[in-house]
Structure formats: C-alpha cells, structure tokens
Amino acid sequence: ACFCKDTTKEKLEAIQKGEDEKASLNADIAELSSKRDGLDRTIQETLDDINLQELSMKQASQERAEALTLYQTNTADLQSAIDSLEGALKTLKASKTPSFAQVKTVSNTVRTAVLLADTLGLGGGVDKKVIAFVQQEPSNGNEVPMEDYDFHSNGILALLEKLQNDFRAEKVSTDKIEADSLTEFEMFTQAKTD
C-alpha cells in the first residue's frame, strides 16, 4: 500500500507542478501579449508620425522649389535690368552731352526698366516728368522734339543711375531673402530627419 500512496503522491505533485507551470506560463503569455499590444500601438503611432513627417517634408520641399523658382526668375529679371541700365548709362555717358539718337537707342531698355521698377515699387523720388518723358513713345512716327530731350537729359541720366542703384539694392535684398529661406528649409529638414 505504501507503493501506491507514494506513487499517487508523486503523481499528484507532478500534476500540481504542471498546473502551476501552466498557470505561470499563461500569466507570462498574458503579460507578454499585453506588452506586445502596447508595442504594436507604439509602432503604429511611430509609423503615423513618420508618414506625417514625410508629408510635411514633401510639402516643405515643394514650397522650397516654388520659392527657388520665383527667386531665380526675380534675380534674372533684376540682373538683366542692372546689366541693361549699365549698358544704357555707358551709351549715354560716352559723350559729354548725349544726343537724342543715343537716348532713342536705349529707350526700350529704359522703358522696360521703368516698368519693372514701377512693378517692384522702386525709383521713388525721381522726377515724374522725367519718367513720363522716358516712357513716352513717338506717336504716328513723330519724334519727341529735341528741346524736350535737352531739357530732360540730366534727369534721364539721374533716373537711370537711381534705378540701377535701386535694382542693385533690390537684388541684394532678394539674395538675402533667398539665403534666409534656404537656411530655414535646411534647418527644418534637419530637424525632421533627426
């Protein structure tokens, strides 16, 4: 009878031990399952955040590309105006008293520069009569009288020099704005990738 009791006792202890291990394993599974669920949520939140950051960077890149295109257009226009005015001034200053014919050869350049300056809000403080004289086009093939030119020649040179200085200042300002924009974009993308 002792043998059966000993065997039964051993078997009962083994069964209890197995049930205890099963309960412990089930508790571990539940704990790890809960931990996994938390990690799955963290992973999904991180993926959502990554997608949001990528979308934000894509939008910033598009805005940067648009700003760069606008800068390149504006700076090309400004540089062209500066170069054109420089050529016009050289032509007009080549002789002590520029002739009406010399003024006429640079009139399109001057008109374009005056229109661009007006669009950009530059050239303030210049005599409006001089601007009107430079902008006027001969009507019906009639030329502007030489007396009008003689009266305005110094004003024309002053206008061209003022516009050239204004365009240079505007280009410097535009270049600074572009440099600041580029720096801001680079800092933004660096912050998003860190």
PDB file of C-alpha atoms in Angstrom, residues 41-189:
ATOM      1  CA  ARG A  41       0.361  50.699 -30.749  1.00  0.00           C
ATOM      2  CA  THR A  42       3.747  52.403 -30.374  1.00  0.00           C
ATOM      3  CA  ILE A  43       4.855  51.056 -33.759  1.00  0.00           C
ATOM      4  CA  GLN A  44       1.644  52.276 -35.408  1.00  0.00           C
ATOM      5  CA  GLU A  45       1.959  55.710 -33.772  1.00  0.00           C
ATOM      6  CA  THR A  46       5.586  55.893 -34.913  1.00  0.00           C
ATOM      7  CA  LEU A  47       4.622  54.897 -38.464  1.00  0.00           C
ATOM      8  CA  ASP A  48       1.849  57.514 -38.455  1.00  0.00           C
ATOM      9  CA  ASP A  49       4.338  60.109 -37.189  1.00  0.00           C
ATOM     10  CA  ILE A  50       6.846  59.118 -39.889  1.00  0.00           C
ATOM     11  CA  ASN A  51       4.151  59.442 -42.558  1.00  0.00           C
ATOM     12  CA  LEU A  52       3.169  62.843 -41.183  1.00  0.00           C
ATOM     13  CA  GLN A  53       6.817  63.972 -41.125  1.00  0.00           C
ATOM     14  CA  GLU A  54       7.365  62.718 -44.683  1.00  0.00           C
ATOM     15  CA  LEU A  55       4.250  64.574 -45.839  1.00  0.00           C
ATOM     16  CA  SER A  56       5.436  67.698 -44.029  1.00  0.00           C
ATOM     17  CA  MET A  57       8.889  67.411 -45.648  1.00  0.00           C
ATOM     18  CA  LYS A  58       7.351  66.803 -49.072  1.00  0.00           C
ATOM     19  CA  GLN A  59       5.192  69.912 -48.705  1.00  0.00           C
ATOM     20  CA  ALA A  60       8.185  71.937 -47.488  1.00  0.00           C
ATOM     21  CA  SER A  61      10.238  70.680 -50.448  1.00  0.00           C
ATOM     22  CA  GLN A  62       7.504  71.728 -52.874  1.00  0.00           C
ATOM     23  CA  GLU A  63       7.255  75.152 -51.257  1.00  0.00           C
ATOM     24  CA  ARG A  64      11.047  75.462 -51.359  1.00  0.00           C
ATOM     25  CA  ALA A  65      11.105  74.533 -55.062  1.00  0.00           C
ATOM     26  CA  GLU A  66       8.445  77.170 -55.776  1.00  0.00           C
ATOM     27  CA  ALA A  67      10.373  79.781 -53.772  1.00  0.00           C
ATOM     28  CA  LEU A  68      13.580  78.889 -55.621  1.00  0.00           C
ATOM     29  CA  THR A  69      11.870  79.189 -58.999  1.00  0.00           C
ATOM     30  CA  LEU A  70      10.451  82.579 -58.031  1.00  0.00           C
ATOM     31  CA  TYR A  71      13.871  83.683 -56.753  1.00  0.00           C
ATOM     32  CA  GLN A  72      15.589  82.564 -59.945  1.00  0.00           C
ATOM     33  CA  THR A  73      13.031  84.429 -62.070  1.00  0.00           C
ATOM     34  CA  ASN A  74      13.240  87.584 -59.966  1.00  0.00           C
ATOM     35  CA  THR A  75      17.014  87.585 -59.750  1.00  0.00           C
ATOM     36  CA  ALA A  76      17.319  87.016 -63.503  1.00  0.00           C
ATOM     37  CA  ASP A  77      14.963  89.960 -64.131  1.00  0.00           C
ATOM     38  CA  LEU A  78      16.856  92.162 -61.692  1.00  0.00           C
ATOM     39  CA  GLN A  79      20.253  91.195 -63.104  1.00  0.00           C
ATOM     40  CA  SER A  80      19.007  91.801 -66.641  1.00  0.00           C
ATOM     41  CA  ALA A  81      17.701  95.222 -65.610  1.00  0.00           C
ATOM     42  CA  ILE A  82      21.004  96.061 -63.896  1.00  0.00           C
ATOM     43  CA  ASP A  83      23.006  94.979 -66.942  1.00  0.00           C
ATOM     44  CA  SER A  84      20.683  96.822 -69.342  1.00  0.00           C
ATOM     45  CA  LEU A  85      20.827 100.015 -67.311  1.00  0.00           C
ATOM     46  CA  GLU A  86      24.607  99.742 -67.112  1.00  0.00           C
ATOM     47  CA  GLY A  87      24.763  99.486 -70.910  1.00  0.00           C
ATOM     48  CA  ALA A  88      22.328 102.379 -71.324  1.00  0.00           C
ATOM     49  CA  LEU A  89      24.337 104.543 -68.940  1.00  0.00           C
ATOM     50  CA  LYS A  90      27.587 103.721 -70.753  1.00  0.00           C
ATOM     51  CA  THR A  91      25.986 104.640 -74.056  1.00  0.00           C
ATOM     52  CA  LEU A  92      24.591 107.906 -72.760  1.00  0.00           C
ATOM     53  CA  LYS A  93      27.734 108.849 -70.822  1.00  0.00           C
ATOM     54  CA  ALA A  94      30.016 108.018 -73.755  1.00  0.00           C
ATOM     55  CA  SER A  95      29.658 111.586 -74.920  1.00  0.00           C
ATOM     56  CA  LYS A  96      29.580 114.653 -72.700  1.00  0.00           C
ATOM     57  CA  THR A  97      26.149 115.602 -73.964  1.00  0.00           C
ATOM     58  CA  PRO A  98      24.263 112.550 -75.198  1.00  0.00           C
ATOM     59  CA  SER A  99      22.397 113.089 -78.410  1.00  0.00           C
ATOM     60  CA  PHE A 100      18.748 112.412 -78.894  1.00  0.00           C
ATOM     61  CA  ALA A 101      19.711 109.493 -81.168  1.00  0.00           C
ATOM     62  CA  GLN A 102      21.661 107.909 -78.288  1.00  0.00           C
ATOM     63  CA  VAL A 103      18.697 108.303 -75.988  1.00  0.00           C
ATOM     64  CA  LYS A 104      16.444 106.794 -78.628  1.00  0.00           C
ATOM     65  CA  THR A 105      18.688 103.695 -78.941  1.00  0.00           C
ATOM     66  CA  VAL A 106      18.294 102.934 -75.250  1.00  0.00           C
ATOM     67  CA  SER A 107      14.648 103.977 -74.951  1.00  0.00           C
ATOM     68  CA  ASN A 108      13.267 100.407 -74.970  1.00  0.00           C
ATOM     69  CA  THR A 109      15.712  99.414 -72.245  1.00  0.00           C
ATOM     70  CA  VAL A 110      14.730 102.428 -70.214  1.00  0.00           C
ATOM     71  CA  ARG A 111      11.002 101.825 -70.697  1.00  0.00           C
ATOM     72  CA  THR A 112      11.377  98.207 -69.601  1.00  0.00           C
ATOM     73  CA  ALA A 113      13.444  99.222 -66.590  1.00  0.00           C
ATOM     74  CA  VAL A 114      10.948 101.909 -65.594  1.00  0.00           C
ATOM     75  CA  LEU A 115       8.050  99.443 -65.875  1.00  0.00           C
ATOM     76  CA  LEU A 116       9.911  96.842 -63.814  1.00  0.00           C
ATOM     77  CA  ALA A 117      10.843  99.470 -61.245  1.00  0.00           C
ATOM     78  CA  ASP A 118       7.222 100.595 -61.061  1.00  0.00           C
ATOM     79  CA  THR A 119       6.091  96.985 -60.596  1.00  0.00           C
ATOM     80  CA  LEU A 120       8.621  96.493 -57.793  1.00  0.00           C
ATOM     81  CA  GLY A 121       7.832  99.853 -56.231  1.00  0.00           C
ATOM     82  CA  LEU A 122      11.335 101.170 -56.918  1.00  0.00           C
ATOM     83  CA  GLY A 123      12.534 104.508 -58.257  1.00  0.00           C
ATOM     84  CA  GLY A 124      10.705 106.610 -55.710  1.00  0.00           C
ATOM     85  CA  GLY A 125      11.751 110.228 -55.536  1.00  0.00           C
ATOM     86  CA  VAL A 126      12.515 110.507 -59.251  1.00  0.00           C
ATOM     87  CA  ASP A 127      11.010 113.455 -61.106  1.00  0.00           C
ATOM     88  CA  LYS A 128       7.711 112.217 -62.573  1.00  0.00           C
ATOM     89  CA  LYS A 129       8.199 114.485 -65.628  1.00  0.00           C
ATOM     90  CA  VAL A 130      11.433 112.672 -66.476  1.00  0.00           C
ATOM     91  CA  ILE A 131       9.756 109.280 -66.095  1.00  0.00           C
ATOM     92  CA  ALA A 132       6.882 110.442 -68.320  1.00  0.00           C
ATOM     93  CA  PHE A 133       9.354 111.759 -70.908  1.00  0.00           C
ATOM     94  CA  VAL A 134      11.313 108.485 -70.965  1.00  0.00           C
ATOM     95  CA  GLN A 135       8.159 106.392 -71.193  1.00  0.00           C
ATOM     96  CA  GLN A 136       6.544 108.362 -73.999  1.00  0.00           C
ATOM     97  CA  GLU A 137       6.657 106.789 -77.384  1.00  0.00           C
ATOM     98  CA  PRO A 138       6.550 108.854 -80.558  1.00  0.00           C
ATOM     99  CA  SER A 139       3.026 108.768 -81.911  1.00  0.00           C
ATOM    100  CA  ASN A 140       2.376 108.345 -85.618  1.00  0.00           C
ATOM    101  CA  GLY A 141       6.099 108.334 -86.369  1.00  0.00           C
ATOM    102  CA  ASN A 142       6.610 111.805 -84.927  1.00  0.00           C
ATOM    103  CA  GLU A 143       9.721 112.100 -82.838  1.00  0.00           C
ATOM    104  CA  VAL A 144       9.874 113.791 -79.473  1.00  0.00           C
ATOM    105  CA  PRO A 145      11.249 117.301 -80.030  1.00  0.00           C
ATOM    106  CA  MET A 146      14.965 117.714 -79.296  1.00  0.00           C
ATOM    107  CA  GLU A 147      14.206 120.607 -76.978  1.00  0.00           C
ATOM    108  CA  ASP A 148      12.282 118.220 -74.699  1.00  0.00           C
ATOM    109  CA  TYR A 149      15.267 115.904 -74.636  1.00  0.00           C
ATOM    110  CA  ASP A 150      17.726 118.704 -73.918  1.00  0.00           C
ATOM    111  CA  PHE A 151      15.518 119.845 -71.065  1.00  0.00           C
ATOM    112  CA  HIS A 152      15.412 116.336 -69.520  1.00  0.00           C
ATOM    113  CA  SER A 153      18.855 114.838 -70.372  1.00  0.00           C
ATOM    114  CA  ASN A 154      20.370 115.276 -66.900  1.00  0.00           C
ATOM    115  CA  GLY A 155      17.164 113.970 -65.383  1.00  0.00           C
ATOM    116  CA  ILE A 156      17.322 110.895 -67.612  1.00  0.00           C
ATOM    117  CA  LEU A 157      20.863 110.085 -66.508  1.00  0.00           C
ATOM    118  CA  ALA A 158      19.884 110.641 -62.873  1.00  0.00           C
ATOM    119  CA  LEU A 159      16.842 108.392 -63.360  1.00  0.00           C
ATOM    120  CA  LEU A 160      18.938 105.617 -64.885  1.00  0.00           C
ATOM    121  CA  GLU A 161      21.525 105.826 -62.097  1.00  0.00           C
ATOM    122  CA  LYS A 162      18.817 105.829 -59.425  1.00  0.00           C
ATOM    123  CA  LEU A 163      17.065 102.855 -60.996  1.00  0.00           C
ATOM    124  CA  GLN A 164      20.348 100.979 -61.316  1.00  0.00           C
ATOM    125  CA  ASN A 165      21.099 101.578 -57.623  1.00  0.00           C
ATOM    126  CA  ASP A 166      17.553 100.607 -56.660  1.00  0.00           C
ATOM    127  CA  PHE A 167      17.760  97.404 -58.711  1.00  0.00           C
ATOM    128  CA  ARG A 168      21.108  96.533 -57.122  1.00  0.00           C
ATOM    129  CA  ALA A 169      19.684  97.098 -53.638  1.00  0.00           C
ATOM    130  CA  GLU A 170      16.615  95.020 -54.512  1.00  0.00           C
ATOM    131  CA  LYS A 171      18.850  92.214 -55.822  1.00  0.00           C
ATOM    132  CA  VAL A 172      20.883  92.238 -52.598  1.00  0.00           C
ATOM    133  CA  SER A 173      17.637  92.096 -50.622  1.00  0.00           C
ATOM    134  CA  THR A 174      16.292  89.287 -52.823  1.00  0.00           C
ATOM    135  CA  ASP A 175      19.552  87.336 -52.430  1.00  0.00           C
ATOM    136  CA  LYS A 176      19.391  87.726 -48.637  1.00  0.00           C
ATOM    137  CA  ILE A 177      15.767  86.580 -48.531  1.00  0.00           C
ATOM    138  CA  GLU A 178      16.731  83.540 -50.631  1.00  0.00           C
ATOM    139  CA  ALA A 179      19.670  82.716 -48.364  1.00  0.00           C
ATOM    140  CA  ASP A 180      17.423  83.008 -45.296  1.00  0.00           C
ATOM    141  CA  SER A 181      14.780  80.837 -46.957  1.00  0.00           C
ATOM    142  CA  LEU A 182      17.357  78.185 -47.817  1.00  0.00           C
ATOM    143  CA  THR A 183      18.757  78.200 -44.275  1.00  0.00           C
ATOM    144  CA  GLU A 184      15.267  77.889 -42.808  1.00  0.00           C
ATOM    145  CA  PHE A 185      14.465  74.970 -45.134  1.00  0.00           C
ATOM    146  CA  GLU A 186      17.717  73.177 -44.296  1.00  0.00           C
ATOM    147  CA  MET A 187      17.112  73.623 -40.563  1.00  0.00           C
ATOM    148  CA  PHE A 188      13.542  72.344 -40.980  1.00  0.00           C
ATOM    149  CA  THR A 189      14.629  69.228 -42.882  1.00  0.00           C
TER     150      THR A 189
END
